[in-house]
mmCIF file of C-alpha atoms in Angstrom:
data_model
loop_
_atom_site.group_PDB
_atom_site.id
_atom_site.type_symbol
_atom_site.label_atom_id
_atom_site.label_comp_id
_atom_site.label_asym_id
_atom_site.label_seq_id
_atom_site.Cartn_x
_atom_site.Cartn_y
_atom_site.Cartn_z
ATOM 1 C CA UNK A 1 62.048 28.358 -27.921
ATOM 2 C CA UNK A 2 62.334 27.371 -24.286
ATOM 3 C CA UNK A 3 59.177 29.323 -23.463
ATOM 4 C CA UNK A 4 57.306 27.631 -26.324
ATOM 5 C CA UNK A 5 58.209 24.166 -24.993
ATOM 6 C CA UNK A 6 57.038 25.077 -21.475
ATOM 7 C CA UNK A 7 53.764 26.466 -22.838
ATOM 8 C CA UNK A 8 53.131 23.298 -24.857
ATOM 9 C CA UNK A 9 53.784 21.155 -21.790
ATOM 10 C CA UNK A 10 51.331 23.234 -19.729
ATOM 11 C CA UNK A 11 48.651 22.844 -22.402
ATOM 12 C CA UNK A 12 49.202 19.070 -22.337
ATOM 13 C CA UNK A 13 48.790 18.946 -18.553
ATOM 14 C CA UNK A 14 45.547 20.911 -18.603
ATOM 15 C CA UNK A 15 43.990 19.018 -21.503
ATOM 16 C CA UNK A 16 43.039 16.021 -19.357
ATOM 17 C CA UNK A 17 40.240 18.038 -17.758
ATOM 18 C CA UNK A 18 38.932 19.583 -20.943
ATOM 19 C CA UNK A 19 36.758 16.595 -21.879
ATOM 20 C CA UNK A 20 33.521 15.527 -20.227
ATOM 21 C CA UNK A 21 34.048 12.558 -17.913
ATOM 22 C CA UNK A 22 31.921 9.436 -18.148
ATOM 23 C CA UNK A 23 30.551 8.501 -14.720
ATOM 24 C CA UNK A 24 27.588 6.291 -13.796
ATOM 25 C CA UNK A 25 26.327 3.740 -11.300
ATOM 26 C CA UNK A 26 24.635 0.523 -12.385
ATOM 27 C CA UNK A 27 23.287 -2.395 -10.361
ATOM 28 C CA UNK A 28 22.895 -6.064 -11.142
ATOM 29 C CA UNK A 29 21.900 -9.266 -9.345
ATOM 30 C CA UNK A 30 24.990 -11.413 -8.733
ATOM 31 C CA UNK A 31 27.069 -9.169 -10.984
ATOM 32 C CA UNK A 32 25.282 -10.351 -14.143
ATOM 33 C CA UNK A 33 24.169 -7.627 -16.534
ATOM 34 C CA UNK A 34 23.532 -4.155 -15.224
ATOM 35 C CA UNK A 35 21.043 -1.316 -15.232
ATOM 36 C CA UNK A 36 20.859 2.309 -14.151
ATOM 37 C CA UNK A 37 17.131 1.889 -13.508
ATOM 38 C CA UNK A 38 15.352 1.311 -10.208
ATOM 39 C CA UNK A 39 14.740 -2.286 -9.176
ATOM 40 C CA UNK A 40 12.564 -4.241 -6.767
ATOM 41 C CA UNK A 41 14.019 -6.129 -3.846
ATOM 42 C CA UNK A 42 12.225 -8.725 -1.721
ATOM 43 C CA UNK A 43 13.398 -8.860 1.862
ATOM 44 C CA UNK A 44 17.188 -9.242 1.911
ATOM 45 C CA UNK A 45 19.269 -10.160 -1.133
ATOM 46 C CA UNK A 46 22.815 -9.729 -2.431
ATOM 47 C CA UNK A 47 23.356 -7.283 -5.268
ATOM 48 C CA UNK A 48 26.379 -5.876 -7.092
ATOM 49 C CA UNK A 49 26.746 -2.140 -7.700
ATOM 50 C CA UNK A 50 29.139 -1.239 -10.504
ATOM 51 C CA UNK A 51 30.916 2.133 -10.467
ATOM 52 C CA UNK A 52 31.956 3.085 -14.023
ATOM 53 C CA UNK A 53 34.314 5.995 -14.614
ATOM 54 C CA UNK A 54 36.388 7.221 -17.554
ATOM 55 C CA UNK A 55 38.134 10.558 -17.254
ATOM 56 C CA UNK A 56 38.833 10.913 -20.983
ATOM 57 C CA UNK A 57 36.280 8.684 -22.724
ATOM 58 C CA UNK A 58 37.231 9.881 -26.202
ATOM 59 C CA UNK A 59 40.960 9.510 -25.718
ATOM 60 C CA UNK A 60 43.015 6.438 -26.532
ATOM 61 C CA UNK A 61 45.815 7.471 -24.206
ATOM 62 C CA UNK A 62 46.004 7.928 -20.456
ATOM 63 C CA UNK A 63 45.196 11.587 -19.947
ATOM 64 C CA UNK A 64 45.670 11.607 -16.167
ATOM 65 C CA UNK A 65 49.430 11.749 -16.161
ATOM 66 C CA UNK A 66 51.145 12.091 -12.827
ATOM 67 C CA UNK A 67 54.111 11.160 -10.728
ATOM 68 C CA UNK A 68 54.976 7.558 -9.916
ATOM 69 C CA UNK A 69 53.810 4.130 -11.052
ATOM 70 C CA UNK A 70 50.212 4.592 -9.825
ATOM 71 C CA UNK A 71 49.557 8.314 -10.105
ATOM 72 C CA UNK A 72 45.759 8.093 -9.758
ATOM 73 C CA UNK A 73 44.009 7.678 -6.383
ATOM 74 C CA UNK A 74 40.294 6.810 -6.230
ATOM 75 C CA UNK A 75 37.960 7.141 -3.235
ATOM 76 C CA UNK A 76 34.498 5.556 -3.677
ATOM 77 C CA UNK A 77 31.751 5.963 -1.055
ATOM 78 C CA UNK A 78 28.465 4.039 -1.386
ATOM 79 C CA UNK A 79 25.371 5.416 0.375
ATOM 80 C CA UNK A 80 21.881 4.107 1.089
ATOM 81 C CA UNK A 81 19.395 6.813 2.072
ATOM 82 C CA UNK A 82 22.371 9.135 2.694
ATOM 83 C CA UNK A 83 23.886 6.671 5.174
ATOM 84 C CA UNK A 84 27.417 5.533 4.340
ATOM 85 C CA UNK A 85 27.539 1.780 3.649
ATOM 86 C CA UNK A 86 30.996 1.154 2.211
ATOM 87 C CA UNK A 87 34.202 3.037 1.429
ATOM 88 C CA UNK A 88 36.785 1.833 -1.094
ATOM 89 C CA UNK A 89 40.156 3.529 -1.696
ATOM 90 C CA UNK A 90 42.736 2.358 -4.236
ATOM 91 C CA UNK A 91 45.508 3.626 -6.516
ATOM 92 C CA UNK A 92 45.819 2.860 -10.208
ATOM 93 C CA UNK A 93 47.792 3.817 -13.277
ATOM 94 C CA UNK A 94 44.662 4.180 -15.407
ATOM 95 C CA UNK A 95 42.369 7.116 -15.949
ATOM 96 C CA UNK A 96 39.340 4.792 -16.038
ATOM 97 C CA UNK A 97 37.939 2.000 -13.853
ATOM 98 C CA UNK A 98 34.968 -0.339 -13.605
ATOM 99 C CA UNK A 99 34.759 -1.154 -9.905
ATOM 100 C CA UNK A 100 32.200 -3.628 -8.472
ATOM 101 C CA UNK A 101 30.863 -3.254 -4.922
ATOM 102 C CA UNK A 102 28.912 -6.196 -3.502
ATOM 103 C CA UNK A 103 26.162 -5.369 -0.997
ATOM 104 C CA UNK A 104 25.086 -8.538 0.789
ATOM 105 C CA UNK A 105 22.090 -6.904 2.477
ATOM 106 C CA UNK A 106 20.408 -4.900 -0.264
ATOM 107 C CA UNK A 107 17.296 -3.604 1.456
ATOM 108 C CA UNK A 108 14.909 -1.005 -0.022
ATOM 109 C CA UNK A 109 16.298 2.516 -0.264
ATOM 110 C CA UNK A 110 18.011 5.095 -2.489
ATOM 111 C CA UNK A 111 21.569 4.124 -3.493
ATOM 112 C CA UNK A 112 24.252 6.454 -4.819
ATOM 113 C CA UNK A 113 28.041 6.712 -4.909
ATOM 114 C CA UNK A 114 30.315 9.671 -4.426
ATOM 115 C CA UNK A 115 33.626 9.401 -6.270
ATOM 116 C CA UNK A 116 36.747 11.472 -5.730
ATOM 117 C CA UNK A 117 39.570 11.083 -8.276
ATOM 118 C CA UNK A 118 42.961 12.564 -7.450
ATOM 119 C CA UNK A 119 46.176 12.870 -9.479
ATOM 120 C CA UNK A 120 49.605 12.904 -7.877
ATOM 121 C CA UNK A 121 51.279 16.176 -8.636
ATOM 122 C CA UNK A 122 54.444 16.055 -10.659
ATOM 123 C CA UNK A 123 56.402 17.011 -7.566
ATOM 124 C CA UNK A 124 55.296 13.613 -6.125
ATOM 125 C CA UNK A 125 54.765 15.356 -2.792
ATOM 126 C CA UNK A 126 50.990 15.859 -2.780
ATOM 127 C CA UNK A 127 47.674 15.096 -4.526
ATOM 128 C CA UNK A 128 45.262 17.290 -6.408
ATOM 129 C CA UNK A 129 41.570 16.529 -6.906
ATOM 130 C CA UNK A 130 40.513 16.363 -10.536
ATOM 131 C CA UNK A 131 37.004 14.931 -10.081
ATOM 132 C CA UNK A 132 34.492 14.830 -7.193
ATOM 133 C CA UNK A 133 30.859 14.101 -8.006
ATOM 134 C CA UNK A 134 27.846 12.058 -6.957
ATOM 135 C CA UNK A 135 26.384 9.462 -9.281
ATOM 136 C CA UNK A 136 22.857 8.920 -10.427
ATOM 137 C CA UNK A 137 20.504 7.492 -7.777
ATOM 138 C CA UNK A 138 19.151 3.949 -8.069
ATOM 139 C CA UNK A 139 16.170 3.161 -5.866
ATOM 140 C CA UNK A 140 15.526 -0.316 -4.517
ATOM 141 C CA UNK A 141 11.775 -0.661 -4.183
ATOM 142 C CA UNK A 142 10.348 -3.259 -1.831
ATOM 143 C CA UNK A 143 7.211 -5.039 -2.928
ATOM 144 C CA UNK A 144 5.810 -6.257 0.382
ATOM 145 C CA UNK A 145 2.417 -7.947 0.514
ATOM 146 C CA UNK A 146 0.461 -8.658 3.746
ATOM 147 C CA UNK A 147 -1.269 -12.007 4.291
ATOM 148 C CA UNK A 148 -2.631 -13.739 7.388
ATOM 149 C CA UNK A 149 -5.320 -15.987 8.846
ATOM 150 C CA UNK A 150 -7.045 -16.190 12.220
ATOM 151 C CA UNK A 151 -6.896 -19.534 14.039
ATOM 152 C CA UNK A 152 -6.049 -21.171 10.716
ATOM 153 C CA UNK A 153 -9.200 -19.760 9.069
ATOM 154 C CA UNK A 154 -8.643 -17.759 5.877
ATOM 155 C CA UNK A 155 -10.209 -14.315 5.561
ATOM 156 C CA UNK A 156 -13.679 -14.902 4.021
ATOM 157 C CA UNK A 157 -14.105 -13.440 0.551
ATOM 158 C CA UNK A 158 -17.628 -12.261 1.433
ATOM 159 C CA UNK A 159 -16.347 -10.113 4.338
ATOM 160 C CA UNK A 160 -18.183 -12.194 6.926
ATOM 161 C CA UNK A 161 -16.829 -12.546 10.451
ATOM 162 C CA UNK A 162 -14.514 -15.251 11.756
ATOM 163 C CA UNK A 163 -15.830 -16.697 15.024
ATOM 164 C CA UNK A 164 -13.031 -16.939 17.611
ATOM 165 C CA UNK A 165 -12.713 -18.196 21.174
ATOM 166 C CA UNK A 166 -11.901 -15.441 23.633
ATOM 167 C CA UNK A 167 -9.436 -17.580 25.590
ATOM 168 C CA UNK A 168 -7.004 -17.819 22.674
ATOM 169 C CA UNK A 169 -6.930 -15.940 19.351
ATOM 170 C CA UNK A 170 -4.045 -16.921 17.090
ATOM 171 C CA UNK A 171 -2.903 -14.505 14.371
ATOM 172 C CA UNK A 172 -0.819 -16.275 11.699
ATOM 173 C CA UNK A 173 0.978 -13.759 9.466
ATOM 174 C CA UNK A 174 4.112 -15.581 8.276
ATOM 175 C CA UNK A 175 2.606 -15.658 4.767
ATOM 176 C CA UNK A 176 3.308 -11.907 4.526
ATOM 177 C CA UNK A 177 6.063 -11.516 1.932
ATOM 178 C CA UNK A 178 8.996 -9.187 1.260
ATOM 179 C CA UNK A 179 8.495 -7.118 4.409
ATOM 180 C CA UNK A 180 11.235 -5.654 6.565
ATOM 181 C CA UNK A 181 8.606 -4.352 9.001
ATOM 182 C CA UNK A 182 4.865 -4.844 9.469
ATOM 183 C CA UNK A 183 1.908 -3.245 11.203
ATOM 184 C CA UNK A 184 -0.721 -4.981 13.358
ATOM 185 C CA UNK A 185 -3.849 -3.155 14.466
ATOM 186 C CA UNK A 186 -7.270 -3.796 16.030
ATOM 187 C CA UNK A 187 -10.376 -1.609 15.829
ATOM 188 C CA UNK A 188 -13.689 -2.205 17.572
ATOM 189 C CA UNK A 189 -16.690 -2.148 15.206
ATOM 190 C CA UNK A 190 -20.126 -3.579 14.507
ATOM 191 C CA UNK A 191 -20.954 -6.436 12.137
ATOM 192 C CA UNK A 192 -21.050 -4.000 9.195
ATOM 193 C CA UNK A 193 -17.431 -2.960 9.853
ATOM 194 C CA UNK A 194 -18.405 0.491 11.185
ATOM 195 C CA UNK A 195 -15.862 1.581 13.808
ATOM 196 C CA UNK A 196 -16.846 2.804 17.266
ATOM 197 C CA UNK A 197 -13.463 4.584 17.711
ATOM 198 C CA UNK A 198 -13.690 3.731 21.423
ATOM 199 C CA UNK A 199 -11.166 0.864 21.451
ATOM 200 C CA UNK A 200 -8.360 0.921 18.885
ATOM 201 C CA UNK A 201 -4.636 0.220 18.845
ATOM 202 C CA UNK A 202 -1.957 -0.208 16.188
ATOM 203 C CA UNK A 203 1.791 -0.764 16.177
ATOM 204 C CA UNK A 204 4.679 -1.199 13.729
ATOM 205 C CA UNK A 205 7.003 -4.176 14.278
ATOM 206 C CA UNK A 206 10.501 -4.519 12.844
ATOM 207 C CA UNK A 207 11.323 -7.658 10.871
ATOM 208 C CA UNK A 208 9.216 -10.329 9.240
ATOM 209 C CA UNK A 209 5.788 -11.288 10.548
ATOM 210 C CA UNK A 210 5.323 -14.628 12.318
ATOM 211 C CA UNK A 211 2.680 -17.263 12.924
ATOM 212 C CA UNK A 212 1.077 -18.122 16.273
ATOM 213 C CA UNK A 213 0.872 -14.524 17.475
ATOM 214 C CA UNK A 214 -1.252 -14.387 20.632
ATOM 215 C CA UNK A 215 -3.668 -11.607 19.693
ATOM 216 C CA UNK A 216 -5.168 -11.406 23.184
ATOM 217 C CA UNK A 217 -1.746 -10.889 24.767
ATOM 218 C CA UNK A 218 -0.836 -8.405 22.056
ATOM 219 C CA UNK A 219 -4.081 -6.481 22.576
ATOM 220 C CA UNK A 220 -3.605 -6.359 26.340
ATOM 221 C CA UNK A 221 -0.079 -5.019 25.966
ATOM 222 C CA UNK A 222 -0.559 -2.496 23.141
ATOM 223 C CA UNK A 223 -3.891 -1.102 24.303
ATOM 224 C CA UNK A 224 -2.214 -0.355 27.637
ATOM 225 C CA UNK A 225 0.408 1.889 26.015
ATOM 226 C CA UNK A 226 -0.511 5.486 25.076
ATOM 227 C CA UNK A 227 1.946 5.259 22.172
ATOM 228 C CA UNK A 228 -0.227 2.648 20.470
ATOM 229 C CA UNK A 229 -3.739 3.082 21.932
ATOM 230 C CA UNK A 230 -5.800 5.561 19.915
ATOM 231 C CA UNK A 231 -9.280 4.806 21.249
ATOM 232 C CA UNK A 232 -11.479 7.520 22.715
ATOM 233 C CA UNK A 233 -12.428 5.469 25.801
ATOM 234 C CA UNK A 234 -9.258 5.613 27.916
ATOM 235 C CA UNK A 235 -10.931 3.481 30.600
ATOM 236 C CA UNK A 236 -10.479 0.516 28.256
ATOM 237 C CA UNK A 237 -6.726 0.851 27.992
ATOM 238 C CA UNK A 238 -5.201 -2.538 28.778
ATOM 239 C CA UNK A 239 -8.357 -4.474 27.877
ATOM 240 C CA UNK A 240 -8.249 -7.730 25.989
ATOM 241 C CA UNK A 241 -10.763 -8.514 23.223
ATOM 242 C CA UNK A 242 -14.182 -9.667 24.409
ATOM 243 C CA UNK A 243 -17.671 -10.308 23.108
ATOM 244 C CA UNK A 244 -21.007 -8.856 24.132
ATOM 245 C CA UNK A 245 -22.665 -5.681 22.920
ATOM 246 C CA UNK A 246 -21.628 -2.154 22.031
ATOM 247 C CA UNK A 247 -23.051 0.922 23.729
ATOM 248 C CA UNK A 248 -25.337 1.229 20.686
ATOM 249 C CA UNK A 249 -26.873 -2.168 21.476
ATOM 250 C CA UNK A 250 -25.289 -3.833 18.444
ATOM 251 C CA UNK A 251 -23.118 -6.917 18.762
ATOM 252 C CA UNK A 252 -19.407 -6.261 19.234
ATOM 253 C CA UNK A 253 -16.936 -7.155 16.461
ATOM 254 C CA UNK A 254 -13.307 -6.256 15.758
ATOM 255 C CA UNK A 255 -11.376 -5.388 12.623
ATOM 256 C CA UNK A 256 -7.913 -7.004 12.658
ATOM 257 C CA UNK A 257 -5.338 -5.563 10.233
ATOM 258 C CA UNK A 258 -1.889 -6.599 9.053
ATOM 259 C CA UNK A 259 -0.208 -3.959 6.868
ATOM 260 C CA UNK A 260 3.050 -3.301 5.060
ATOM 261 C CA UNK A 261 4.539 -0.075 3.719
ATOM 262 C CA UNK A 262 7.094 -1.143 1.109
ATOM 263 C CA UNK A 263 6.877 0.690 -1.186
ATOM 264 C CA UNK A 264 3.321 1.781 -0.406
ATOM 265 C CA UNK A 265 0.721 1.170 2.296
ATOM 266 C CA UNK A 266 -1.092 -2.154 1.817
ATOM 267 C CA UNK A 267 -3.394 -3.902 4.287
ATOM 268 C CA UNK A 268 -5.295 -7.131 4.748
ATOM 269 C CA UNK A 269 -8.229 -6.844 7.150
ATOM 270 C CA UNK A 270 -10.360 -9.527 8.802
ATOM 271 C CA UNK A 271 -13.567 -9.189 10.810
ATOM 272 C CA UNK A 272 -13.732 -11.286 13.990
ATOM 273 C CA UNK A 273 -16.421 -11.930 16.600
ATOM 274 C CA UNK A 274 -15.195 -12.996 20.022
ATOM 275 C CA UNK A 275 -17.044 -15.694 21.952
ATOM 276 C CA UNK A 276 -16.404 -14.779 25.568
ATOM 277 C CA UNK A 277 -18.106 -17.944 26.869
ATOM 278 C CA UNK A 278 -15.640 -20.201 25.083
ATOM 279 C CA UNK A 279 -13.550 -21.315 28.056
ATOM 280 C CA UNK A 280 -12.226 -24.722 27.069
ATOM 281 C CA UNK A 281 -10.016 -25.937 24.290
ATOM 282 C CA UNK A 282 -11.496 -28.868 22.319
ATOM 283 C CA UNK A 283 -9.071 -31.292 23.978
ATOM 284 C CA UNK A 284 -10.380 -30.207 27.395
ATOM 285 C CA UNK A 285 -13.991 -31.198 26.747
ATOM 286 C CA UNK A 286 -15.260 -34.194 28.703
ATOM 287 C CA UNK A 287 -18.591 -35.411 27.386
ATOM 288 C CA UNK A 288 -20.636 -37.870 29.446
ATOM 289 C CA UNK A 289 -23.527 -39.835 27.906
ATOM 290 C CA UNK A 290 -26.571 -41.328 29.582
ATOM 291 C CA UNK A 291 -27.136 -45.069 29.653
ATOM 292 C CA UNK A 292 -28.937 -46.393 26.597
ATOM 293 C CA UNK A 293 -32.696 -46.703 27.090
ATOM 294 C CA UNK A 294 -34.806 -49.081 25.005
ATOM 295 C CA UNK A 295 -38.428 -50.174 25.029
ATOM 296 C CA UNK A 296 -40.284 -52.824 23.156
ATOM 297 C CA UNK A 297 -43.222 -52.272 20.870
ATOM 298 C CA UNK A 298 -44.092 -51.405 17.331
ATOM 299 C CA UNK A 299 -43.245 -47.972 16.052
ATOM 300 C CA UNK A 300 -46.389 -48.124 13.943
ATOM 301 C CA UNK A 301 -48.554 -48.260 17.048
ATOM 302 C CA UNK A 302 -49.447 -44.717 17.945
ATOM 303 C CA UNK A 303 -50.556 -45.781 21.393
ATOM 304 C CA UNK A 304 -47.100 -46.863 22.623
ATOM 305 C CA UNK A 305 -45.863 -44.533 25.333
ATOM 306 C CA UNK A 306 -42.199 -43.840 25.936
ATOM 307 C CA UNK A 307 -41.014 -42.412 29.200
ATOM 308 C CA UNK A 308 -37.564 -40.843 29.395
ATOM 309 C CA UNK A 309 -35.935 -40.025 32.704
ATOM 310 C CA UNK A 310 -32.840 -37.816 32.820
ATOM 311 C CA UNK A 311 -30.548 -37.878 35.820
ATOM 312 C CA UNK A 312 -29.926 -34.224 36.713
ATOM 313 C CA UNK A 313 -26.457 -35.165 37.974
ATOM 314 C CA UNK A 314 -25.317 -36.106 34.465
ATOM 315 C CA UNK A 315 -23.903 -33.205 32.444
ATOM 316 C CA UNK A 316 -22.543 -32.696 28.977
ATOM 317 C CA UNK A 317 -19.396 -30.610 28.735
ATOM 318 C CA UNK A 318 -20.373 -28.691 31.834
ATOM 319 C CA UNK A 319 -18.066 -26.263 33.540
ATOM 320 C CA UNK A 320 -18.339 -24.469 36.840
ATOM 321 C CA UNK A 321 -18.839 -20.742 36.940
ATOM 322 C CA UNK A 322 -15.681 -18.680 36.897
ATOM 323 C CA UNK A 323 -14.290 -17.912 40.326
ATOM 324 C CA UNK A 324 -12.833 -14.624 41.474
ATOM 325 C CA UNK A 325 -9.048 -14.422 41.287
ATOM 326 C CA UNK A 326 -7.390 -11.661 43.267
ATOM 327 C CA UNK A 327 -3.749 -10.654 42.727
ATOM 328 C CA UNK A 328 -2.185 -8.309 45.249
ATOM 329 C CA UNK A 329 -0.158 -6.303 44.595
ATOM 330 C CA UNK A 330 -0.586 -5.922 40.853
ATOM 331 C CA UNK A 331 1.656 -4.485 39.403
ATOM 332 C CA UNK A 332 4.380 -6.053 41.551
ATOM 333 C CA UNK A 333 8.159 -6.078 41.672
ATOM 334 C CA UNK A 334 9.340 -9.188 43.525
ATOM 335 C CA UNK A 335 6.417 -11.205 44.940
ATOM 336 C CA UNK A 336 2.630 -11.120 44.714
ATOM 337 C CA UNK A 337 -0.149 -13.179 46.328
ATOM 338 C CA UNK A 338 -2.649 -15.121 44.184
ATOM 339 C CA UNK A 339 -6.025 -15.744 45.861
ATOM 340 C CA UNK A 340 -8.648 -17.991 44.242
ATOM 341 C CA UNK A 341 -11.941 -17.273 45.985
ATOM 342 C CA UNK A 342 -14.940 -19.604 46.241
ATOM 343 C CA UNK A 343 -13.046 -22.676 45.066
ATOM 344 C CA UNK A 344 -13.915 -25.710 47.224
ATOM 345 C CA UNK A 345 -13.010 -28.660 44.998
ATOM 346 C CA UNK A 346 -10.217 -31.130 45.781
ATOM 347 C CA UNK A 347 -8.392 -30.921 42.449
ATOM 348 C CA UNK A 348 -5.204 -28.825 42.632
ATOM 349 C CA UNK A 349 -5.178 -25.362 41.092
ATOM 350 C CA UNK A 350 -2.863 -24.908 38.101
ATOM 351 C CA UNK A 351 -1.750 -21.305 37.576
ATOM 352 C CA UNK A 352 0.067 -20.595 34.273
ATOM 353 C CA UNK A 353 1.760 -17.357 33.230
ATOM 354 C CA UNK A 354 2.347 -16.393 29.561
ATOM 355 C CA UNK A 355 4.441 -13.691 27.923
ATOM 356 C CA UNK A 356 3.239 -11.556 25.006
ATOM 357 C CA UNK A 357 4.462 -14.141 22.495
ATOM 358 C CA UNK A 358 2.071 -16.675 24.018
ATOM 359 C CA UNK A 359 4.927 -18.665 25.561
ATOM 360 C CA UNK A 360 4.367 -20.182 29.004
ATOM 361 C CA UNK A 361 7.023 -18.757 31.328
ATOM 362 C CA UNK A 362 5.754 -19.967 34.720
ATOM 363 C CA UNK A 363 3.508 -22.748 36.036
ATOM 364 C CA UNK A 364 2.409 -23.254 39.641
ATOM 365 C CA UNK A 365 0.362 -26.169 41.031
ATOM 366 C CA UNK A 366 -1.173 -25.596 44.451
ATOM 367 C CA UNK A 367 -3.583 -27.412 46.754
ATOM 368 C CA UNK A 368 -4.280 -24.140 48.543
ATOM 369 C CA UNK A 369 -6.562 -21.293 47.522
ATOM 370 C CA UNK A 370 -3.787 -18.808 48.191
ATOM 371 C CA UNK A 371 -0.173 -18.990 47.031
ATOM 372 C CA UNK A 372 2.792 -16.818 46.055
ATOM 373 C CA UNK A 373 4.067 -15.895 42.610
ATOM 374 C CA UNK A 374 7.744 -14.927 42.610
ATOM 375 C CA UNK A 375 9.251 -12.814 39.866
ATOM 376 C CA UNK A 376 12.519 -14.796 39.726
ATOM 377 C CA UNK A 377 14.125 -14.086 36.341
ATOM 378 C CA UNK A 378 11.025 -12.681 34.629
ATOM 379 C CA UNK A 379 11.535 -9.403 32.787
ATOM 380 C CA UNK A 380 9.420 -6.344 33.484
ATOM 381 C CA UNK A 381 6.299 -6.117 31.337
ATOM 382 C CA UNK A 382 2.723 -7.326 30.893
ATOM 383 C CA UNK A 383 1.859 -11.014 31.210
ATOM 384 C CA UNK A 384 -1.383 -12.961 30.908
ATOM 385 C CA UNK A 385 -2.424 -15.760 33.250
ATOM 386 C CA UNK A 386 -4.780 -18.733 33.156
ATOM 387 C CA UNK A 387 -5.965 -20.602 36.256
ATOM 388 C CA UNK A 388 -7.515 -24.064 35.865
ATOM 389 C CA UNK A 389 -8.503 -27.020 38.023
ATOM 390 C CA UNK A 390 -9.249 -30.460 36.624
ATOM 391 C CA UNK A 391 -9.264 -28.969 33.102
ATOM 392 C CA UNK A 392 -11.886 -26.402 34.113
ATOM 393 C CA UNK A 393 -11.091 -22.707 33.586
ATOM 394 C CA UNK A 394 -11.267 -20.784 36.856
ATOM 395 C CA UNK A 395 -10.262 -17.419 35.476
ATOM 396 C CA UNK A 396 -7.790 -15.439 33.392
ATOM 397 C CA UNK A 397 -6.401 -11.939 33.180
ATOM 398 C CA UNK A 398 -3.207 -9.918 33.151
ATOM 399 C CA UNK A 399 -0.320 -9.280 35.535
ATOM 400 C CA UNK A 400 2.137 -6.399 35.303
ATOM 401 C CA UNK A 401 5.711 -6.810 36.561
ATOM 402 C CA UNK A 402 7.555 -3.558 37.223
#
C-alpha cells in the first residue's frame, strides 16, 4: 500500500509537464489590444510587448506544485535583432502569467523573448527548469520615405534641372520621414542624367535628416575621403561642385540623391546645374542707375534723333575679378598664413571660415593683404572659406586642419 501511494504521488508530480504549454509574444501600442503579427514603426515610439504563458492551459488547478509560497521562478529576456534589451526575473505562485514589457524606444528590428520557468524542488534547496523556449518573432518594419528640396525649390516633376549658385547650395531634407538613418550622394552627369562616373560620392548618416545642409561643404569633405568617393578620376577627390563642361563637351550637371533603407531602399533624386559665376548673394547686389535722359519732340516724327551717352564708369552689379588667395601651409596644425594677391582696394578684407554644417566658426577682418589664421579651439577636419571686401567676393576654397 505504501508503495502504491508513493507511485501515485510520483505520477502527480510528473503530470505537470505532460501537457503542451501555451507560450506566445504579442505587441500593442500603449498596451491596448495585441497582435502576434509584424507591425510598422515610424522613427521612435513606445510599444508594449506582452509575454503570455500557461504551463497547463487545460487544467483548472495549479500544476506547477513546489516548495514554499512562491514556488515558480520566471526569467524573461527580450531581444531586438539578437541584442538583449531587457531582463525581468520574478517569483510567483501561479503556473501562468501575462507579463507586459514596455519598450520606450521601439525602433525597427526583429523582437523575440526567451522564457525560462523553474520550479522549486520539494526539498526547497534548489530549482529545476521545467520550460526554456524562445517565442515567435515579431518584426517592426520601418516605413521611411525620403523627401528634400534644393535652395527651397521642389524637385521638378518633368525631371528638369534646378539652377543653383555655386557659392552656396542648400539641401533641405527635414521632410524625410520615419528614418533612423539616411543616405546623401552626388553623381556627375549630363543634362540627360547620364553619369560620367568620374566624380561620385555617397555616405550614410545616422539619425534624421536636416534642413540647411551645405552641399558644397559636404561635397568637399566626402569626395576627399576614399571611404565615400567612388569616382574614377581620383584627381578630383576633395573637389566642390562646379559648372562648365564635361570632357565630352556637354554641359556639366549633377544628380543629388537622398535615400532611406527602412524597410527597403528608396531614393529621391534631383538634377542640378551649378552656376560657377554666381558670386554674390541677392542682398549683396548694388545696382547703380544712370541719370534720366529726356528729349523733346513728337514720337510720331520719324526725323527726331535721340543721342544716348553712357558713362563707362557707371556699372550695374559689377564685381572685380577673383583674386588669388594663397594659404600656406595647408593642411596646417596650429597657424597658417593667408595671402590675398593683387588686391589694391582700401576696403578691409573679411575672411570667414565655415564648418561642414555651414556654420561660421571664424571671422577675420584685416587691412593687410597677408594675415594669420590660428587654429585656437577648432577641431581637426575640412573647412571652407570665403574672402570678401566691400561685399565683393575675392575667392573661396577649402582649408584642412590636422
